[in-house]
Coordinates of C-alpha atoms in Angstrom, one line a residue:
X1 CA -46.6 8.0 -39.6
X2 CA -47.8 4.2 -40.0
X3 CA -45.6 4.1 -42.4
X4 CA -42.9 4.6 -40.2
X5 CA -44.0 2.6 -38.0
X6 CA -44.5 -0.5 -39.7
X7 CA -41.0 -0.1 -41.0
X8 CA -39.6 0.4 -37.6
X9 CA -41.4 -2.7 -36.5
X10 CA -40.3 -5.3 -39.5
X11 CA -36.4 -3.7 -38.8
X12 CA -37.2 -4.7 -34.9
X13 CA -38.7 -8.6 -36.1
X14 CA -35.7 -8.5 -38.9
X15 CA -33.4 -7.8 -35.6
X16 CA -34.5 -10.2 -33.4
X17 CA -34.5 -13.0 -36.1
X18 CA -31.1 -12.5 -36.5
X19 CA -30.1 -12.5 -32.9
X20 CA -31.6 -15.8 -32.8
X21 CA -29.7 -17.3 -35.7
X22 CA -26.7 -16.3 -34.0
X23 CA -24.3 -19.4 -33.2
X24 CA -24.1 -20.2 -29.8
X25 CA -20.3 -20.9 -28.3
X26 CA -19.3 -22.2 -25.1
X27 CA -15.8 -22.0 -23.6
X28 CA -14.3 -25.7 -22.1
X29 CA -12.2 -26.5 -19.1
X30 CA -12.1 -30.1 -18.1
X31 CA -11.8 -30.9 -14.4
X32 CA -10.2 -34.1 -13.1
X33 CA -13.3 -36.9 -11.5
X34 CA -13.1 -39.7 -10.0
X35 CA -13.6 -42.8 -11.4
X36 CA -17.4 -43.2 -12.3
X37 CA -18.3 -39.6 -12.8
X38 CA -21.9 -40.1 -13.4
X39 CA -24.6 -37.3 -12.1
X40 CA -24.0 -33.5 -11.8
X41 CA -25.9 -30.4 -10.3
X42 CA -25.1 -27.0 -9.8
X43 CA -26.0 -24.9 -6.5
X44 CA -24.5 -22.1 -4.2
X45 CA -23.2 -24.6 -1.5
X46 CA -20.9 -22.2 0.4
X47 CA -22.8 -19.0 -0.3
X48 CA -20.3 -16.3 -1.6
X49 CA -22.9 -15.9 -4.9
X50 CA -21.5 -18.2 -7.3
X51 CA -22.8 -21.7 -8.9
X52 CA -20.8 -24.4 -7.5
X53 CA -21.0 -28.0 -8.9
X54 CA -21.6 -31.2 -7.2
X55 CA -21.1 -34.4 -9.0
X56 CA -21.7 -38.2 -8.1
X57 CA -18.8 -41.1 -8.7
X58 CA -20.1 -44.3 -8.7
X59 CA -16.9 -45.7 -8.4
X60 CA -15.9 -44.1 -5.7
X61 CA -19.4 -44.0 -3.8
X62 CA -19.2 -40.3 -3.2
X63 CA -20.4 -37.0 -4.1
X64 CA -17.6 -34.3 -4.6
X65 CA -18.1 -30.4 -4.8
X66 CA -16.2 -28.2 -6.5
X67 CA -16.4 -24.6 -5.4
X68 CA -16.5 -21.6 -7.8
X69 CA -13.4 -19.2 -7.8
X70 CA -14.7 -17.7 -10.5
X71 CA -11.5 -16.2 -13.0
X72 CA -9.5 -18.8 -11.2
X73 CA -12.3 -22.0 -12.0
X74 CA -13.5 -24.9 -9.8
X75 CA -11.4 -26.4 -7.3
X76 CA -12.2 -29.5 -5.4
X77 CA -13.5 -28.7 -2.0
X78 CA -14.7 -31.8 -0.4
X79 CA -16.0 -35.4 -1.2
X80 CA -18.8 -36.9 0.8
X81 CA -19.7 -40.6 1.2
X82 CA -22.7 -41.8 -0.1
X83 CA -24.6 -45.3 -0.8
X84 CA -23.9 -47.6 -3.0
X85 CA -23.9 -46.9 -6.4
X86 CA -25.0 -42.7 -7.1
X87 CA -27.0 -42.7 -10.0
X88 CA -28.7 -39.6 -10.3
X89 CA -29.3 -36.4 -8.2
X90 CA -31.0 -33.4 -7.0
X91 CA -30.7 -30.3 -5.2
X92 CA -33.1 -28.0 -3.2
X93 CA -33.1 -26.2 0.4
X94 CA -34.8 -29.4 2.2
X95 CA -34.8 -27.8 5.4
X96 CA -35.5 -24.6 4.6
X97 CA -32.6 -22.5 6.3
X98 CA -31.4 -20.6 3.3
X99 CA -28.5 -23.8 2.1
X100 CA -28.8 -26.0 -0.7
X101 CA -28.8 -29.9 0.4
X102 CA -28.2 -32.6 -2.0
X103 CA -30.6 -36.2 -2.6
X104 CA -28.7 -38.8 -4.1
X105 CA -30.6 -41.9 -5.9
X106 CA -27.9 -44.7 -4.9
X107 CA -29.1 -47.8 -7.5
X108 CA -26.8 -50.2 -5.7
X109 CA -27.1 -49.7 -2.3
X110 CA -30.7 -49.3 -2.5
X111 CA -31.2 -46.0 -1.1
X112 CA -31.4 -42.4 -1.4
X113 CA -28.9 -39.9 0.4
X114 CA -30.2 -36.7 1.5
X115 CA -27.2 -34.6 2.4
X116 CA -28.1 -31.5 4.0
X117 CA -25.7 -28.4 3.8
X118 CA -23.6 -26.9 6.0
X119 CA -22.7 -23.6 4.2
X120 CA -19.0 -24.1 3.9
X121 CA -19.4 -26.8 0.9
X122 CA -19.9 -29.6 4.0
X123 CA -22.6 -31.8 4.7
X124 CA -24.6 -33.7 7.2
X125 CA -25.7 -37.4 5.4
X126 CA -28.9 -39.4 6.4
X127 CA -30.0 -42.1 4.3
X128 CA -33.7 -43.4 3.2
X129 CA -34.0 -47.0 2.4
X130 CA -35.4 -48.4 -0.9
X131 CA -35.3 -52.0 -0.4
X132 CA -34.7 -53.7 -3.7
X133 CA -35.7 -50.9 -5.7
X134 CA -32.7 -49.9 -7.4
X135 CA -33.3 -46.3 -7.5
X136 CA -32.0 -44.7 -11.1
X137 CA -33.8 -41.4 -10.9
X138 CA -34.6 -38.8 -8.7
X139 CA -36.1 -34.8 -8.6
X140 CA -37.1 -32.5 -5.8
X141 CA -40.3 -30.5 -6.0
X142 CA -43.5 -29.5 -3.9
X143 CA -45.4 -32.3 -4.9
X144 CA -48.7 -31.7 -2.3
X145 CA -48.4 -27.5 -2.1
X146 CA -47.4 -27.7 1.3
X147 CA -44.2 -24.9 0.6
X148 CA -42.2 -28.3 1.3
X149 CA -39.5 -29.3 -1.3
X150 CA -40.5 -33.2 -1.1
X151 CA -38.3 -36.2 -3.2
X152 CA -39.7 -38.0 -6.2
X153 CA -37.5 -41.3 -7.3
X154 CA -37.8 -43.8 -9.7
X155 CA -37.4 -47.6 -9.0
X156 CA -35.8 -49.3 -12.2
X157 CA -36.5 -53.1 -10.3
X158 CA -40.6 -52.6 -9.4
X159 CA -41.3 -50.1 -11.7
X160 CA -42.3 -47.6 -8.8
X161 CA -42.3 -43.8 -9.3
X162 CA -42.1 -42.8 -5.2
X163 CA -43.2 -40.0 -4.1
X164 CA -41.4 -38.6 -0.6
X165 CA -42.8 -36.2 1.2
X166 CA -40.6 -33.9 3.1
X167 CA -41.1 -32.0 6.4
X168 CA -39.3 -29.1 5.9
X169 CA -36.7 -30.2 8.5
X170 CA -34.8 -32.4 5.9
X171 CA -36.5 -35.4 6.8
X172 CA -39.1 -37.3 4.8
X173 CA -41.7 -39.9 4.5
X174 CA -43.4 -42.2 1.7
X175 CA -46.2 -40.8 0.0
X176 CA -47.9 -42.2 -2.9
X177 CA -46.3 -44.0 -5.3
X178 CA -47.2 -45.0 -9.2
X179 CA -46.3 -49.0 -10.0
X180 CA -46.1 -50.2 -13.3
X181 CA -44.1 -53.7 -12.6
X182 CA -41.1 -54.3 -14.8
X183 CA -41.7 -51.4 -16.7
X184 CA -37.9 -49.8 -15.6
X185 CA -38.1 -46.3 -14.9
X186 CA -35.0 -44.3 -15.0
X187 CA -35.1 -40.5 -15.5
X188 CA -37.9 -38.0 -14.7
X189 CA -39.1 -34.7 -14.4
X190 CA -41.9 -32.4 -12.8
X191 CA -44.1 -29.8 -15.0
X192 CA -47.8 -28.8 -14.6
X193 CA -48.3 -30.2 -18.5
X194 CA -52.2 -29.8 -18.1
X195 CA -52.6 -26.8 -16.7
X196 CA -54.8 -27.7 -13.6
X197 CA -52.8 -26.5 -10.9
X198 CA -51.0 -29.8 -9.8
X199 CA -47.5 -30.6 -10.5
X200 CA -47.3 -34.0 -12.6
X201 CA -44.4 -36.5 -13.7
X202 CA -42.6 -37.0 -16.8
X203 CA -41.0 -40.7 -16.8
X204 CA -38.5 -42.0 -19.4
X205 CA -39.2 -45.9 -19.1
X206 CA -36.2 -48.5 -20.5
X207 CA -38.3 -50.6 -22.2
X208 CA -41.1 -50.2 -25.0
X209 CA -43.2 -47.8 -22.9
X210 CA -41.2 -45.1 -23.5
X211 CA -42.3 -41.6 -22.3
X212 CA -45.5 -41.8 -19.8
X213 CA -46.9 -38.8 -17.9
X214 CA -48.1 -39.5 -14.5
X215 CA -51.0 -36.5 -13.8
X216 CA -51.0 -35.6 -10.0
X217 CA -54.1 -34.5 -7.7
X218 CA -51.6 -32.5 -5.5
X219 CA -50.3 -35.3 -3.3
X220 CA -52.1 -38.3 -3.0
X221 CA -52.6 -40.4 -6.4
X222 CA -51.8 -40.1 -10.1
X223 CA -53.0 -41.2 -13.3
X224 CA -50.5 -42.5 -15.9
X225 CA -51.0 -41.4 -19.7
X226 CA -48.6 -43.4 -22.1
X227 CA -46.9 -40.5 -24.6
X228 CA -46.9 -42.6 -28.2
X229 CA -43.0 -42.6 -29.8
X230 CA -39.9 -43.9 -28.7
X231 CA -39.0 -46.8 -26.3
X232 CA -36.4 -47.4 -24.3
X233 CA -35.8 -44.1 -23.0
X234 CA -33.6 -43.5 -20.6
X235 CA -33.7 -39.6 -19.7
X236 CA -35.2 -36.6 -20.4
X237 CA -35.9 -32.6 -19.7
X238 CA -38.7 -30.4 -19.7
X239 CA -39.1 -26.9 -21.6
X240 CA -41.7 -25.2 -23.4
X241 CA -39.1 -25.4 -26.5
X242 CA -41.9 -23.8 -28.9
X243 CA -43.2 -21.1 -27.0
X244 CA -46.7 -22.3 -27.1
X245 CA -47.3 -21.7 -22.9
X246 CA -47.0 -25.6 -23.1
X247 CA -44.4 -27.7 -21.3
X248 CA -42.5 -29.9 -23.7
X249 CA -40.6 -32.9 -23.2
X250 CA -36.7 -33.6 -24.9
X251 CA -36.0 -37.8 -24.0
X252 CA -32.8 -39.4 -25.0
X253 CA -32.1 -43.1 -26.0
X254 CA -29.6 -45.1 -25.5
X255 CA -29.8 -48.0 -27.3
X256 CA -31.7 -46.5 -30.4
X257 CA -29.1 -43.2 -29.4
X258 CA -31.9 -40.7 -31.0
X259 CA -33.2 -37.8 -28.7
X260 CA -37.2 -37.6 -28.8
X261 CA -39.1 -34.2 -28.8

């Protein structure tokens, strides 16, 4: 009977190794932009239970959705004004009525967009200043455990990684914030990489800091580790990409045009 049941297990492992080493195809439709076509997200926006796409044009200064007809594709359904510039963006339910909303890190104008959702692929657009900052990054999680999605940006000019915290009602208001002057942030993500219960910050820095991770407390101060490797990173993604119960971090380069792991 062990036998048997050893064989049956190394047939089972034999299996799933070859499902994994299957190749992995996509299928491609291009969709027309506008000029500038720079960040993209996807989110329900008019609720009929597809993924929708959102995408920022920083030529044009706008955000444009395109809503899912699924067999029949994405069609454009609206384009919303936004500052100066759209660099990056995020999505989450911001004031917590069941609609995805949209944050938009505008680098030129100086400001972040927080477009709240109407439902029908619409949007109602108030805009948070960031005097001089030149926002290039931006991600929504609950930074102080509160059940409120709040804003994290980073601030290529002052090296600031700013914390936003958010009232549930779509509005928000500073919370701490991590400096490292002329260090030029630009993409980041959230993961609880030590385990401790608090959600921390991955930065990819343009310049020969590289990858730092900022630890949080749960809301009200970090502390910065410096991750030895690459510089001038520019953005990145978390994962736990080998299954260890560890968050990982993928950063891509620019200018040395190499992804880091």
């Amino acid at each position: 009977m062990l036998r048997y049941l050893v064989a049956a297990a190394s047939l089972l492992l034999a299996f799933q190794a070859d499902a994994l080493a299957q190749d992995v195809t996509f299928a491609r439709d291009d969709y027309a932009s506008f000029a500038g076509a720079r960040a993209i997200v996807s989110a329900d926006f008019n609720r009929d239970g597809l993924p929708d796409v959102a995408l920022a044009n920083s030529g044009r200064n706008s955000v444009t959705v395109l809503l899912n007809h699924r067999d029949a594709g994405l069609a454009r359904a609206a384009d919303v004004a936004v500052g100066a510039g759209p660099f990056a963006m995020t999505t989450g339910d911001f004031n917590r009525d069941g609609i995805p909303d949209l944050a938009v890190a505008n680098a030129d104008g100086n400001s972040i967009s927080v477009l709240l959702g109407r439902g029908d692929a619409s949007f109602t657009r108030n805009d948070i200043a960031a005097a001089s900052q030149n926002p290039r990054g931006i991600t929504a999680a609950d930074v102080n455990h509160d059940g409120k999605l709040d804003l994290i940006y980073s601030a290529y000019a002052t090296g600031a990684v700013q914390v936003l915290i958010g009232n549930g009602a779509g509005t928000f208001t500073k919370g701490v914030a991590y400096v490292s002057p002329a260090l030029h942030p630009q993409g980041l993500a959230t993961a609880d990489f030590n385990h401790d219960g608090h959600l921390d910050v991955a930065v990819a820095y343009a310049s020969a800091t590289g990858l730092r991770i900022l630890y949080g407390n749960g809301g009200t101060a970090f502390t910065a580790r410096t991750v030895a490797g690459d510089a001038n990173l520019n953005v990145l993604e978390v994962g736990d990409f080998n299954g260890d119960s560890w968050m990982d971090v993928a950063a891509a380069s620019t200018t040395s045009s190499t992804v880091a792991i």
